Amino acid sequence: MGGLQIPMEQVLALAGLLFSCGLLGLMLRRNIIFMLMSLEVMLNAAALAFVAAGAKWQQADGQIIFLLILSVAAAEVAVGLGLVLQIQRRFKTLDMDQARRLRG
């Protein structure tokens, strides 16, 4: 099957752009929900790069790593939701700068 052929360089450029956006969001935003969303974008960018590399070399390794990244992302969401609830309950804010100042 011919299918649509996208050059690997373009896919890796997209993955790099997504990773950079996630890193920028992680560094600039102080809300813990936005920080967790930025981490998800970074994980998805890494997964995209692995899938593209696996497709380029016609190996299933990229898809296997994608499944690993997907399970890590699910665990991160579960733990992150617990942390968000506890921080909101204890500090009454989701701003990490405020939570850092209100140690107690």
Tab-separated table of N, CA and C in Angstrom:
chain	number	residue	atom	x	y	z
A	1	MET	N	0.834	-1.177	0.000
A	1	MET	CA	0.000	0.000	0.000
A	1	MET	C	0.881	1.244	0.000
A	2	GLY	N	0.589	2.151	-0.910
A	2	GLY	CA	1.384	3.370	-1.042
A	2	GLY	C	1.229	4.278	0.168
A	3	GLY	N	0.023	4.661	0.465
A	3	GLY	CA	-0.229	5.505	1.622
A	3	GLY	C	0.435	6.868	1.495
A	4	LEU	N	0.215	7.669	2.473
A	4	LEU	CA	0.779	9.010	2.522
A	4	LEU	C	2.172	8.942	3.138
A	5	GLN	N	3.155	9.428	2.430
A	5	GLN	CA	4.528	9.413	2.919
A	5	GLN	C	4.912	10.809	3.387
A	6	ILE	N	5.174	10.942	4.673
A	6	ILE	CA	5.606	12.214	5.244
A	6	ILE	C	7.082	12.066	5.597
A	7	PRO	N	7.919	12.998	5.164
A	7	PRO	CA	9.353	12.886	5.479
A	7	PRO	C	9.602	12.888	6.994
A	8	MET	N	10.541	12.065	7.408
A	8	MET	CA	10.836	11.935	8.831
A	8	MET	C	11.325	13.251	9.426
A	9	GLU	N	12.013	14.050	8.622
A	9	GLU	CA	12.515	15.325	9.120
A	9	GLU	C	11.370	16.241	9.550
A	10	GLN	N	10.277	16.218	8.798
A	10	GLN	CA	9.135	17.055	9.150
A	10	GLN	C	8.440	16.567	10.417
A	11	VAL	N	8.352	15.258	10.572
A	11	VAL	CA	7.730	14.703	11.772
A	11	VAL	C	8.589	15.013	12.990
A	12	LEU	N	9.903	14.877	12.854
A	12	LEU	CA	10.792	15.181	13.970
A	12	LEU	C	10.806	16.672	14.287
A	13	ALA	N	10.652	17.512	13.260
A	13	ALA	CA	10.554	18.948	13.499
A	13	ALA	C	9.281	19.276	14.267
A	14	LEU	N	8.183	18.618	13.914
A	14	LEU	CA	6.924	18.806	14.642
A	14	LEU	C	7.060	18.327	16.075
A	15	ALA	N	7.703	17.180	16.272
A	15	ALA	CA	7.909	16.665	17.629
A	15	ALA	C	8.780	17.621	18.440
A	16	GLY	N	9.813	18.173	17.815
A	16	GLY	CA	10.662	19.143	18.509
A	16	GLY	C	9.917	20.414	18.858
A	17	LEU	N	9.061	20.864	17.946
A	17	LEU	CA	8.253	22.056	18.214
A	17	LEU	C	7.273	21.816	19.356
A	18	LEU	N	6.620	20.656	19.358
A	18	LEU	CA	5.709	20.323	20.452
A	18	LEU	C	6.446	20.218	21.781
A	19	PHE	N	7.618	19.587	21.755
A	19	PHE	CA	8.399	19.454	22.977
A	19	PHE	C	8.825	20.829	23.496
A	20	SER	N	9.221	21.712	22.584
A	20	SER	CA	9.623	23.059	22.992
A	20	SER	C	8.451	23.840	23.574
A	21	CYS	N	7.273	23.694	22.958
A	21	CYS	CA	6.082	24.361	23.503
A	21	CYS	C	5.750	23.839	24.895
A	22	GLY	N	5.868	22.534	25.094
A	22	GLY	CA	5.612	21.963	26.414
A	22	GLY	C	6.625	22.436	27.441
A	23	LEU	N	7.888	22.497	27.042
A	23	LEU	CA	8.927	22.964	27.953
A	23	LEU	C	8.726	24.432	28.312
A	24	LEU	N	8.370	25.232	27.321
A	24	LEU	CA	8.097	26.641	27.560
A	24	LEU	C	6.903	26.814	28.492
A	25	GLY	N	5.849	26.048	28.261
A	25	GLY	CA	4.685	26.098	29.137
A	25	GLY	C	5.010	25.658	30.551
A	26	LEU	N	5.882	24.677	30.688
A	26	LEU	CA	6.271	24.201	32.011
A	26	LEU	C	7.067	25.256	32.767
A	27	MET	N	7.913	25.991	32.040
A	27	MET	CA	8.754	26.994	32.701
A	27	MET	C	7.999	28.288	32.992
A	28	LEU	N	7.036	28.651	32.138
A	28	LEU	CA	6.376	29.943	32.298
A	28	LEU	C	5.129	29.894	33.170
A	29	ARG	N	4.358	28.836	33.117
A	29	ARG	CA	3.112	28.765	33.865
A	29	ARG	C	3.374	28.313	35.284
A	30	ARG	N	2.634	28.866	36.237
A	30	ARG	CA	2.806	28.485	37.634
A	30	ARG	C	1.600	27.709	38.164
A	31	ASN	N	0.541	27.605	37.372
A	31	ASN	CA	-0.626	26.827	37.767
A	31	ASN	C	-0.298	25.352	37.581
A	32	ILE	N	-0.558	24.541	38.598
A	32	ILE	CA	-0.138	23.137	38.537
A	32	ILE	C	-0.875	22.364	37.444
A	33	ILE	N	-2.106	22.743	37.135
A	33	ILE	CA	-2.830	22.054	36.065
A	33	ILE	C	-2.166	22.326	34.717
A	34	PHE	N	-1.780	23.580	34.466
A	34	PHE	CA	-1.082	23.891	33.219
A	34	PHE	C	0.292	23.230	33.174
A	35	MET	N	0.936	23.085	34.315
A	35	MET	CA	2.227	22.411	34.348
A	35	MET	C	2.068	20.937	33.969
A	36	LEU	N	1.026	20.289	34.488
A	36	LEU	CA	0.784	18.892	34.144
A	36	LEU	C	0.404	18.737	32.670
A	37	MET	N	-0.359	19.700	32.145
A	37	MET	CA	-0.697	19.652	30.719
A	37	MET	C	0.549	19.819	29.860
A	38	SER	N	1.474	20.658	30.278
A	38	SER	CA	2.722	20.840	29.533
A	38	SER	C	3.555	19.563	29.546
A	39	LEU	N	3.561	18.866	30.682
A	39	LEU	CA	4.263	17.583	30.742
A	39	LEU	C	3.635	16.569	29.785
A	40	GLU	N	2.314	16.579	29.677
A	40	GLU	CA	1.640	15.683	28.744
A	40	GLU	C	2.031	15.993	27.295
A	41	VAL	N	2.118	17.271	26.965
A	41	VAL	CA	2.520	17.653	25.607
A	41	VAL	C	3.944	17.178	25.329
A	42	MET	N	4.820	17.296	26.315
A	42	MET	CA	6.197	16.842	26.134
A	42	MET	C	6.257	15.319	25.955
A	43	LEU	N	5.468	14.584	26.732
A	43	LEU	CA	5.435	13.129	26.574
A	43	LEU	C	4.892	12.728	25.206
A	44	ASN	N	3.857	13.431	24.741
A	44	ASN	CA	3.300	13.124	23.428
A	44	ASN	C	4.280	13.453	22.309
A	45	ALA	N	5.075	14.491	22.474
A	45	ALA	CA	6.091	14.820	21.472
A	45	ALA	C	7.146	13.717	21.395
A	46	ALA	N	7.562	13.217	22.542
A	46	ALA	CA	8.527	12.116	22.547
A	46	ALA	C	7.927	10.862	21.914
A	47	ALA	N	6.660	10.599	22.198
A	47	ALA	CA	5.993	9.433	21.619
A	47	ALA	C	5.899	9.560	20.098
A	48	LEU	N	5.599	10.762	19.615
A	48	LEU	CA	5.527	10.994	18.175
A	48	LEU	C	6.877	10.727	17.513
A	49	ALA	N	7.947	11.153	18.144
A	49	ALA	CA	9.280	10.914	17.596
A	49	ALA	C	9.598	9.418	17.545
A	50	PHE	N	9.223	8.684	18.571
A	50	PHE	CA	9.476	7.242	18.580
A	50	PHE	C	8.663	6.524	17.507
A	51	VAL	N	7.399	6.904	17.356
A	51	VAL	CA	6.564	6.264	16.340
A	51	VAL	C	7.089	6.582	14.941
A	52	ALA	N	7.514	7.804	14.718
A	52	ALA	CA	8.062	8.177	13.405
A	52	ALA	C	9.330	7.393	13.104
A	53	ALA	N	10.196	7.247	14.092
A	53	ALA	CA	11.433	6.490	13.883
A	53	ALA	C	11.126	5.023	13.624
A	54	GLY	N	10.174	4.477	14.349
A	54	GLY	CA	9.796	3.085	14.130
A	54	GLY	C	9.206	2.865	12.747
A	55	ALA	N	8.405	3.832	12.288
A	55	ALA	CA	7.820	3.715	10.947
A	55	ALA	C	8.889	3.858	9.871
A	56	LYS	N	9.858	4.721	10.101
A	56	LYS	CA	10.931	4.929	9.124
A	56	LYS	C	11.743	3.653	8.914
A	57	TRP	N	12.074	2.986	10.025
A	57	TRP	CA	12.896	1.791	9.937
A	57	TRP	C	12.070	0.506	9.917
A	58	GLN	N	10.748	0.652	9.807
A	58	GLN	CA	9.826	-0.471	9.718
A	58	GLN	C	10.018	-1.477	10.841
A	59	GLN	N	10.098	-0.939	12.058
A	59	GLN	CA	10.221	-1.748	13.264
A	59	GLN	C	9.059	-1.432	14.197
A	60	ALA	N	8.682	-2.374	15.012
A	60	ALA	CA	7.585	-2.167	15.959
A	60	ALA	C	8.068	-1.523	17.260
A	61	ASP	N	9.370	-1.278	17.375
A	61	ASP	CA	9.915	-0.727	18.618
A	61	ASP	C	9.311	0.627	18.963
A	62	GLY	N	9.078	1.473	17.969
A	62	GLY	CA	8.506	2.790	18.225
A	62	GLY	C	7.113	2.705	18.810
A	63	GLN	N	6.322	1.757	18.334
A	63	GLN	CA	4.976	1.595	18.857
A	63	GLN	C	4.987	1.000	20.251
A	64	ILE	N	5.945	0.141	20.532
A	64	ILE	CA	6.064	-0.433	21.883
A	64	ILE	C	6.447	0.659	22.875
A	65	ILE	N	7.399	1.507	22.506
A	65	ILE	CA	7.779	2.622	23.372
A	65	ILE	C	6.609	3.583	23.541
A	66	PHE	N	5.802	3.760	22.475
A	66	PHE	CA	4.611	4.605	22.582
A	66	PHE	C	3.658	4.076	23.648
A	67	LEU	N	3.465	2.755	23.680
A	67	LEU	CA	2.605	2.169	24.707
A	67	LEU	C	3.180	2.393	26.102
A	68	LEU	N	4.498	2.305	26.235
A	68	LEU	CA	5.136	2.590	27.519
A	68	LEU	C	4.919	4.046	27.919
A	69	ILE	N	5.098	4.963	26.976
A	69	ILE	CA	4.888	6.386	27.260
A	69	ILE	C	3.429	6.643	27.615
A	70	LEU	N	2.515	5.967	26.945
A	70	LEU	CA	1.093	6.121	27.232
A	70	LEU	C	0.762	5.668	28.642
A	71	SER	N	1.355	4.568	29.096
A	71	SER	CA	1.103	4.095	30.463
A	71	SER	C	1.739	5.026	31.491
A	72	VAL	N	2.906	5.574	31.192
A	72	VAL	CA	3.530	6.543	32.100
A	72	VAL	C	2.679	7.805	32.189
A	73	ALA	N	2.122	8.241	31.068
A	73	ALA	CA	1.268	9.427	31.068
A	73	ALA	C	-0.001	9.184	31.880
A	74	ALA	N	-0.566	7.986	31.784
A	74	ALA	CA	-1.766	7.670	32.568
A	74	ALA	C	-1.455	7.668	34.058
A	75	ALA	N	-0.307	7.119	34.431
A	75	ALA	CA	0.089	7.128	35.841
A	75	ALA	C	0.352	8.553	36.319
A	76	GLU	N	0.942	9.366	35.450
A	76	GLU	CA	1.206	10.761	35.817
A	76	GLU	C	-0.087	11.526	36.035
A	77	VAL	N	-1.089	11.259	35.222
A	77	VAL	CA	-2.381	11.919	35.388
A	77	VAL	C	-3.027	11.496	36.703
A	78	ALA	N	-2.953	10.221	37.035
A	78	ALA	CA	-3.564	9.736	38.276
A	78	ALA	C	-2.889	10.348	39.501
A	79	VAL	N	-1.575	10.340	39.515
A	79	VAL	CA	-0.848	10.926	40.646
A	79	VAL	C	-1.016	12.440	40.668
A	80	GLY	N	-0.988	13.058	39.502
A	80	GLY	CA	-1.152	14.510	39.418
A	80	GLY	C	-2.503	14.962	39.912
A	81	LEU	N	-3.558	14.232	39.599
A	81	LEU	CA	-4.887	14.600	40.078
A	81	LEU	C	-4.956	14.536	41.592
A	82	GLY	N	-4.351	13.512	42.179
A	82	GLY	CA	-4.292	13.431	43.645
A	82	GLY	C	-3.542	14.605	44.245
A	83	LEU	N	-2.422	14.978	43.625
A	83	LEU	CA	-1.656	16.127	44.117
A	83	LEU	C	-2.436	17.432	43.982
A	84	VAL	N	-3.124	17.592	42.857
A	84	VAL	CA	-3.912	18.806	42.650
A	84	VAL	C	-4.994	18.924	43.714
A	85	LEU	N	-5.677	17.834	44.001
A	85	LEU	CA	-6.732	17.875	45.016
A	85	LEU	C	-6.175	18.199	46.391
A	86	GLN	N	-5.046	17.618	46.747
A	86	GLN	CA	-4.458	17.887	48.061
A	86	GLN	C	-3.930	19.316	48.165
A	87	ILE	N	-3.307	19.820	47.114
A	87	ILE	CA	-2.806	21.201	47.142
A	87	ILE	C	-3.957	22.184	47.217
A	88	GLN	N	-5.029	21.931	46.459
A	88	GLN	CA	-6.188	22.816	46.505
A	88	GLN	C	-6.836	22.786	47.893
A	89	ARG	N	-6.940	21.617	48.476
A	89	ARG	CA	-7.561	21.492	49.794
A	89	ARG	C	-6.706	22.156	50.877
A	90	ARG	N	-5.390	22.007	50.786
A	90	ARG	CA	-4.521	22.521	51.854
A	90	ARG	C	-4.236	24.007	51.720
A	91	PHE	N	-3.936	24.481	50.489
A	91	PHE	CA	-3.504	25.865	50.310
A	91	PHE	C	-4.583	26.768	49.720
A	92	LYS	N	-5.705	26.203	49.273
A	92	LYS	CA	-6.804	26.965	48.661
A	92	LYS	C	-6.371	27.701	47.396
A	93	THR	N	-5.344	27.230	46.738
A	93	THR	CA	-4.877	27.797	45.477
A	93	THR	C	-4.132	26.721	44.691
A	94	LEU	N	-4.064	26.895	43.381
A	94	LEU	CA	-3.280	25.991	42.544
A	94	LEU	C	-2.029	26.665	42.008
A	95	ASP	N	-1.761	27.888	42.442
A	95	ASP	CA	-0.560	28.613	42.048
A	95	ASP	C	0.609	28.096	42.876
A	96	MET	N	1.614	27.571	42.203
A	96	MET	CA	2.730	26.956	42.928
A	96	MET	C	3.549	27.969	43.701
A	97	ASP	N	3.637	29.217	43.230
A	97	ASP	CA	4.367	30.234	43.985
A	97	ASP	C	3.667	30.531	45.298
A	98	GLN	N	2.351	30.613	45.279
A	98	GLN	CA	1.595	30.848	46.508
A	98	GLN	C	1.718	29.662	47.464
A	99	ALA	N	1.644	28.459	46.935
A	99	ALA	CA	1.753	27.267	47.778
A	99	ALA	C	3.142	27.176	48.396
A	100	ARG	N	4.169	27.625	47.705
A	100	ARG	CA	5.519	27.592	48.245
A	100	ARG	C	5.670	28.592	49.395
A	101	ARG	N	5.020	29.746	49.267
A	101	ARG	CA	5.100	30.756	50.330
A	101	ARG	C	4.317	30.373	51.563
A	102	LEU	N	3.293	29.532	51.426
A	102	LEU	CA	2.415	29.189	52.539
A	102	LEU	C	2.811	27.877	53.198
A	103	ARG	N	4.084	27.617	53.288
A	103	ARG	CA	4.509	26.365	53.926
A	103	ARG	C	4.001	26.304	55.356
A	104	GLY	N	3.648	25.111	55.757
A	104	GLY	CA	3.152	25.022	57.126
A	104	GLY	C	2.879	23.623	57.554
